[in-house]
Amino acid sequence: MKLFKTIDAMQKWSLQEKRDGKRISFVPTMGALHEGHLSLIREAKKHGDVVVLSIYVNPAQFGPNEDLQNYPKTLDADLDHAKKLFVDATFLPTDDMIYPDGYQTYINVENMTKNLCGASRPEHFRGVTTVVAKLFNIVMPDSAIFGEKDFQQLVTIKRMVKDLNMPVEIIGHPIVREPDGVAMSSRNKYLSDEERVAARSLNQSLEFANEMIDAGETDIKKILLKVKERIKSESISKVDYINLVNANTLEDLKEFRRPALLAIAAVIGKTRLIDNHLFE
Ligand code: PAF
């Protein structure tokens, strides 16, 4: 596996691969790779001749009181995983490269970033779209794979790519869950045993809502109330939001209509977790 630590080296390699007629499939990550990321890499293999992974904890997508300083870093293990899955190249940029002195250009997808996570993390998606656009310019992928756990991130990136005519196919990959149903996340490492039990209630409440909807319930207030009751637990410090939204625009639904997304964010202990269920 090639390891690139400069933008120039990464771009040169990608350009050569493209000149050789290879399709590049890209998995951008912030490291601390878990089975969810590995499934994105496996998916990437289906969409390209070569797979590029990036590992970069992007400061622009963390708010002032978020976990940037404590974000888990497991570089050696990450590179082992990448090698085992035959990733062709891994890109490891630094903050100085991505945001050099004088940096002042940001990308903002305006509407769909205001609801859900955008309401409590106002700068987050601007940081995500900016870094993803930069990584696309550096890696020059033909396709890029993003997990559906971060559904708002996925649709926001799709919107950016469409609005800015970027020649990249964005592929969403279903949520990967732990055996107890908790959606895989690098932040699960922070959970105590008690908090882990509370974390399970997120998925359980989504499943419960799914059953209600399957049984014909369409009253959104009733569905959201039942979900709220299910995730009440002493270890949940704050339910940030529980919303049923249009899965394309992410606007709140007034009446249930597919495609819909039931999305939850909750702070468990000090850890903020998100989960969702897509009604296609
Ligand atoms: O989903 C993530 O890990 C990050 O938001 C991403 C897409 C790598 C951008 O920093």
CSV table of C-alpha atoms and ligand atoms in Angstrom, one decimal:
chain,number,residue,atom,x,y,z
A,1,MET,CA,0.0,0.0,0.0
A,2,LYS,CA,1.3,3.5,-0.9
A,3,LEU,CA,1.3,6.1,1.9
A,4,PHE,CA,1.1,9.7,0.8
A,5,LYS,CA,1.9,12.5,3.3
A,6,THR,CA,1.9,15.4,0.9
A,7,ILE,CA,-0.8,16.8,-1.4
A,8,ASP,CA,1.5,16.9,-4.3
A,9,ALA,CA,2.5,13.2,-4.1
A,10,MET,CA,-1.2,12.2,-3.7
A,11,GLN,CA,-2.3,14.3,-6.7
A,12,LYS,CA,0.5,13.0,-8.9
A,13,TRP,CA,-0.3,9.4,-8.1
A,14,SER,CA,-4.0,9.9,-8.8
A,15,LEU,CA,-3.3,11.7,-12.1
A,16,GLN,CA,-1.1,8.9,-13.2
A,17,GLU,CA,-3.7,6.2,-12.3
A,18,LYS,CA,-6.3,8.2,-14.2
A,19,ARG,CA,-4.0,8.5,-17.3
A,20,ASP,CA,-3.6,4.7,-17.1
A,21,GLY,CA,-7.4,4.5,-17.4
A,22,LYS,CA,-8.0,3.4,-13.8
A,23,ARG,CA,-11.2,4.4,-11.9
A,24,ILE,CA,-10.4,5.7,-8.4
A,25,SER,CA,-12.8,4.9,-5.6
A,26,PHE,CA,-12.4,6.9,-2.4
A,27,VAL,CA,-13.2,6.4,1.3
A,28,PRO,CA,-12.6,9.6,3.4
A,29,THR,CA,-12.3,9.0,7.1
A,30,MET,CA,-11.2,10.5,10.3
A,31,GLY,CA,-9.4,7.3,11.3
A,32,ALA,CA,-10.2,5.1,14.4
A,33,LEU,CA,-11.4,2.7,11.8
A,34,HIS,CA,-14.1,0.1,12.9
A,35,GLU,CA,-16.1,-2.5,11.0
A,36,GLY,CA,-18.4,0.3,9.6
A,37,HIS,CA,-15.4,1.9,7.8
A,38,LEU,CA,-14.1,-1.5,6.7
A,39,SER,CA,-17.5,-2.1,5.0
A,40,LEU,CA,-17.1,1.2,3.2
A,41,ILE,CA,-13.7,0.1,1.9
A,42,ARG,CA,-15.1,-3.3,0.8
A,43,GLU,CA,-17.9,-1.3,-1.0
A,44,ALA,CA,-15.3,1.0,-2.6
A,45,LYS,CA,-13.6,-2.0,-4.2
A,46,LYS,CA,-16.8,-2.7,-6.2
A,47,HIS,CA,-16.8,0.8,-7.7
A,48,GLY,CA,-13.2,1.3,-8.8
A,49,ASP,CA,-10.0,-0.2,-10.0
A,50,VAL,CA,-8.0,1.3,-7.2
A,51,VAL,CA,-9.1,2.3,-3.7
A,52,VAL,CA,-7.8,5.4,-1.8
A,53,LEU,CA,-8.4,5.9,1.9
A,54,SER,CA,-7.8,9.2,3.7
A,55,ILE,CA,-7.3,9.6,7.4
A,56,TYR,CA,-7.6,13.2,8.6
A,57,VAL,CA,-9.3,14.6,11.8
A,58,ASN,CA,-10.7,17.7,10.3
A,59,PRO,CA,-10.7,20.6,12.9
A,60,ALA,CA,-13.2,22.7,10.8
A,61,GLN,CA,-16.1,20.3,11.5
A,62,PHE,CA,-15.7,20.4,15.3
A,63,GLY,CA,-17.4,23.0,17.4
A,64,PRO,CA,-15.5,24.8,20.3
A,65,ASN,CA,-16.8,22.5,23.0
A,66,GLU,CA,-16.6,19.3,21.0
A,67,ASP,CA,-14.2,16.3,21.2
A,68,LEU,CA,-11.5,17.4,18.7
A,69,GLN,CA,-8.7,17.1,21.2
A,70,ASN,CA,-9.9,13.7,22.5
A,71,TYR,CA,-11.0,12.2,19.2
A,72,PRO,CA,-9.6,8.6,19.1
A,73,LYS,CA,-6.4,8.1,17.2
A,74,THR,CA,-5.4,4.6,16.2
A,75,LEU,CA,-3.1,5.2,13.2
A,76,ASP,CA,-1.1,1.9,13.3
A,77,ALA,CA,-4.2,-0.2,13.6
A,78,ASP,CA,-5.9,1.8,10.9
A,79,LEU,CA,-3.0,1.2,8.5
A,80,ASP,CA,-3.0,-2.5,9.3
A,81,HIS,CA,-6.7,-2.7,8.5
A,82,ALA,CA,-6.1,-0.8,5.2
A,83,LYS,CA,-3.3,-3.2,4.2
A,84,LYS,CA,-5.4,-6.3,5.0
A,85,LEU,CA,-8.2,-5.0,2.8
A,86,PHE,CA,-5.7,-4.2,0.0
A,87,VAL,CA,-6.3,-0.5,-0.1
A,88,ASP,CA,-4.0,0.9,-2.8
A,89,ALA,CA,-3.1,4.2,-1.3
A,90,THR,CA,-3.7,6.0,2.0
A,91,PHE,CA,-3.5,9.8,2.2
A,92,LEU,CA,-2.5,11.3,5.6
A,93,PRO,CA,-2.6,15.1,5.4
A,94,THR,CA,-1.8,17.5,8.3
A,95,ASP,CA,-3.7,20.6,9.4
A,96,ASP,CA,-0.9,22.9,7.9
A,97,MET,CA,-1.5,21.3,4.5
A,98,ILE,CA,-5.3,21.5,4.5
A,99,TYR,CA,-5.7,24.9,6.2
A,100,PRO,CA,-2.4,26.8,5.6
A,101,ASP,CA,-1.9,30.3,6.9
A,102,GLY,CA,-4.3,32.7,5.2
A,103,TYR,CA,-6.9,30.0,4.4
A,104,GLN,CA,-10.3,31.5,3.9
A,105,THR,CA,-12.4,29.5,1.5
A,106,TYR,CA,-15.4,27.5,2.7
A,107,ILE,CA,-18.3,25.6,1.1
A,108,ASN,CA,-21.7,26.0,2.6
A,109,VAL,CA,-24.7,23.9,1.5
A,110,GLU,CA,-27.4,26.3,2.7
A,111,ASN,CA,-30.7,24.7,3.6
A,112,MET,CA,-30.4,21.0,4.4
A,113,THR,CA,-27.6,21.7,6.9
A,114,LYS,CA,-29.9,23.8,9.2
A,115,ASN,CA,-32.1,21.0,10.6
A,116,LEU,CA,-31.1,17.9,12.6
A,117,CYS,CA,-27.4,18.0,13.6
A,118,GLY,CA,-27.0,21.4,11.9
A,119,ALA,CA,-29.3,23.0,14.5
A,120,SER,CA,-27.0,22.3,17.4
A,121,ARG,CA,-23.7,22.1,15.4
A,122,PRO,CA,-24.0,25.2,13.2
A,123,GLU,CA,-20.5,25.1,11.7
A,124,HIS,CA,-20.2,21.3,11.4
A,125,PHE,CA,-21.4,20.7,7.8
A,126,ARG,CA,-19.5,23.8,6.4
A,127,GLY,CA,-16.4,22.1,7.8
A,128,VAL,CA,-17.4,18.7,6.3
A,129,THR,CA,-18.2,20.0,2.8
A,130,THR,CA,-15.1,22.1,2.7
A,131,VAL,CA,-12.7,19.3,3.6
A,132,VAL,CA,-14.5,16.8,1.4
A,133,ALA,CA,-14.3,19.2,-1.6
A,134,LYS,CA,-10.6,19.7,-0.9
A,135,LEU,CA,-10.0,15.9,-0.6
A,136,PHE,CA,-11.9,15.4,-3.9
A,137,ASN,CA,-9.6,18.0,-5.6
A,138,ILE,CA,-6.5,16.2,-4.2
A,139,VAL,CA,-7.6,12.5,-4.7
A,140,MET,CA,-9.6,13.1,-7.9
A,141,PRO,CA,-11.9,10.1,-7.3
A,142,ASP,CA,-14.5,8.8,-9.7
A,143,SER,CA,-16.6,7.6,-6.8
A,144,ALA,CA,-16.7,8.1,-3.0
A,145,ILE,CA,-18.4,6.1,-0.4
A,146,PHE,CA,-20.1,7.5,2.7
A,147,GLY,CA,-22.0,5.7,5.5
A,148,GLU,CA,-25.7,6.2,5.9
A,149,LYS,CA,-25.3,6.6,9.7
A,150,ASP,CA,-24.3,10.2,8.9
A,151,PHE,CA,-27.3,10.5,6.6
A,152,GLN,CA,-27.3,14.4,6.8
A,153,GLN,CA,-23.6,14.4,5.8
A,154,LEU,CA,-24.4,12.0,2.9
A,155,VAL,CA,-27.2,14.0,1.4
A,156,THR,CA,-25.4,17.3,1.9
A,157,ILE,CA,-22.3,16.0,0.0
A,158,LYS,CA,-24.6,14.7,-2.7
A,159,ARG,CA,-26.1,18.2,-3.0
A,160,MET,CA,-22.7,19.9,-3.0
A,161,VAL,CA,-21.5,17.5,-5.8
A,162,LYS,CA,-24.6,18.2,-7.9
A,163,ASP,CA,-24.6,22.0,-7.3
A,164,LEU,CA,-20.9,22.4,-8.0
A,165,ASN,CA,-20.8,19.9,-11.0
A,166,MET,CA,-18.1,17.7,-9.3
A,167,PRO,CA,-17.5,14.6,-11.4
A,168,VAL,CA,-17.7,12.2,-8.5
A,169,GLU,CA,-20.4,9.5,-7.9
A,170,ILE,CA,-21.5,9.6,-4.3
A,171,ILE,CA,-22.4,6.2,-2.9
A,172,GLY,CA,-24.2,5.7,0.4
A,173,HIS,CA,-23.6,2.5,2.4
A,174,PRO,CA,-26.1,1.1,5.0
A,175,ILE,CA,-25.5,1.5,8.7
A,176,VAL,CA,-23.3,-1.3,10.2
A,177,ARG,CA,-24.5,-2.3,13.7
A,178,GLU,CA,-22.8,-4.0,16.6
A,179,PRO,CA,-24.4,-7.4,17.7
A,180,ASP,CA,-26.4,-5.5,20.3
A,181,GLY,CA,-27.8,-3.2,17.6
A,182,VAL,CA,-25.8,0.0,18.5
A,183,ALA,CA,-24.7,1.7,15.3
A,184,MET,CA,-20.9,1.5,14.8
A,185,SER,CA,-19.2,4.7,15.7
A,186,SER,CA,-15.6,5.7,16.7
A,187,ARG,CA,-17.3,7.4,19.7
A,188,ASN,CA,-18.7,4.1,21.1
A,189,LYS,CA,-15.3,3.6,22.7
A,190,TYR,CA,-16.2,6.4,25.2
A,191,LEU,CA,-19.3,4.6,26.6
A,192,SER,CA,-19.3,3.0,30.0
A,193,ASP,CA,-21.3,-0.3,30.5
A,194,GLU,CA,-24.3,1.6,31.8
A,195,GLU,CA,-24.1,4.1,29.0
A,196,ARG,CA,-23.9,1.3,26.5
A,197,VAL,CA,-27.3,0.0,27.7
A,198,ALA,CA,-28.7,3.5,27.2
A,199,ALA,CA,-27.1,3.6,23.7
A,200,ARG,CA,-29.1,0.4,22.7
A,201,SER,CA,-32.3,2.3,23.3
A,202,LEU,CA,-31.7,4.5,20.3
A,203,ASN,CA,-31.9,1.6,17.8
A,204,GLN,CA,-34.6,-0.1,19.9
A,205,SER,CA,-36.8,3.0,19.6
A,206,LEU,CA,-36.1,3.2,15.9
A,207,GLU,CA,-37.2,-0.4,15.5
A,208,PHE,CA,-40.3,0.3,17.5
A,209,ALA,CA,-41.2,3.3,15.3
A,210,ASN,CA,-40.6,1.0,12.2
A,211,GLU,CA,-43.1,-1.5,13.7
A,212,MET,CA,-45.7,1.3,14.3
A,213,ILE,CA,-45.3,2.6,10.8
A,214,ASP,CA,-45.5,-1.0,9.3
A,215,ALA,CA,-48.7,-1.4,11.3
A,216,GLY,CA,-50.2,1.6,9.5
A,217,GLU,CA,-49.5,4.5,12.0
A,218,THR,CA,-49.1,7.8,10.1
A,219,ASP,CA,-49.6,10.3,13.0
A,220,ILE,CA,-46.1,11.9,13.3
A,221,LYS,CA,-46.7,13.4,16.7
A,222,LYS,CA,-47.8,9.9,18.1
A,223,ILE,CA,-44.7,8.2,16.5
A,224,LEU,CA,-42.3,10.8,17.9
A,225,LEU,CA,-43.9,10.7,21.3
A,226,LYS,CA,-43.5,6.9,21.5
A,227,VAL,CA,-39.9,7.1,20.3
A,228,LYS,CA,-39.2,9.7,23.0
A,229,GLU,CA,-40.7,7.4,25.7
A,230,ARG,CA,-38.6,4.5,24.6
A,231,ILE,CA,-35.3,6.3,24.8
A,232,LYS,CA,-35.9,7.8,28.2
A,233,SER,CA,-33.1,6.6,30.4
A,234,GLU,CA,-31.1,7.9,33.3
A,235,SER,CA,-27.8,7.7,31.4
A,236,ILE,CA,-29.1,9.9,28.5
A,237,SER,CA,-28.1,13.4,29.5
A,238,LYS,CA,-29.9,15.1,26.6
A,239,VAL,CA,-32.0,14.1,23.6
A,240,ASP,CA,-30.7,16.6,21.0
A,241,TYR,CA,-33.5,15.8,18.5
A,242,ILE,CA,-35.9,13.1,17.3
A,243,ASN,CA,-37.2,14.2,13.9
A,244,LEU,CA,-39.1,12.6,11.0
A,245,VAL,CA,-37.9,14.3,7.9
A,246,ASN,CA,-38.2,14.1,4.1
A,247,ALA,CA,-35.1,11.9,3.3
A,248,ASN,CA,-34.3,14.0,0.2
A,249,THR,CA,-34.6,17.6,1.6
A,250,LEU,CA,-34.3,16.8,5.3
A,251,GLU,CA,-37.3,19.1,6.0
A,252,ASP,CA,-39.6,18.1,8.9
A,253,LEU,CA,-42.6,16.1,7.6
A,254,LYS,CA,-46.1,17.2,8.5
A,255,GLU,CA,-47.6,13.9,7.4
A,256,PHE,CA,-45.8,10.6,7.0
A,257,ARG,CA,-44.6,10.1,3.4
A,258,ARG,CA,-41.8,8.0,2.0
A,259,PRO,CA,-38.9,8.5,1.5
A,260,ALA,CA,-38.7,9.5,5.1
A,261,LEU,CA,-35.9,9.5,7.7
A,262,LEU,CA,-36.4,9.1,11.4
A,263,ALA,CA,-33.3,10.6,12.9
A,264,ILE,CA,-32.1,10.7,16.5
A,265,ALA,CA,-29.2,12.4,18.3
A,266,ALA,CA,-28.7,12.0,22.0
A,267,VAL,CA,-25.9,12.8,24.5
A,268,ILE,CA,-25.2,9.7,26.6
A,269,GLY,CA,-22.9,10.5,29.5
A,270,LYS,CA,-20.6,12.9,27.6
A,271,THR,CA,-20.8,11.1,24.2
A,272,ARG,CA,-23.1,12.4,21.5
A,273,LEU,CA,-24.5,9.6,19.3
A,274,ILE,CA,-26.7,9.7,16.3
A,275,ASP,CA,-28.7,7.0,14.6
A,276,ASN,CA,-31.5,6.8,12.0
A,277,HIS,CA,-33.9,4.6,10.1
A,278,LEU,CA,-34.7,5.2,6.4
A,279,PHE,CA,-38.2,4.5,5.2
A,280,GLU,CA,-37.7,4.1,1.5
B,1,PAF,O1,-17.6,11.0,8.2
B,1,PAF,C1,-16.4,11.4,8.5
B,1,PAF,O2,-15.6,10.6,9.0
B,1,PAF,C2,-16.0,12.8,8.2
B,1,PAF,O3,-17.1,13.7,8.4
B,1,PAF,C3,-15.4,13.0,6.8
B,1,PAF,C4,-16.4,12.7,5.7
B,1,PAF,C5,-14.2,12.1,6.7
B,1,PAF,C6,-14.9,14.4,6.6
B,1,PAF,O4,-14.0,14.8,7.6
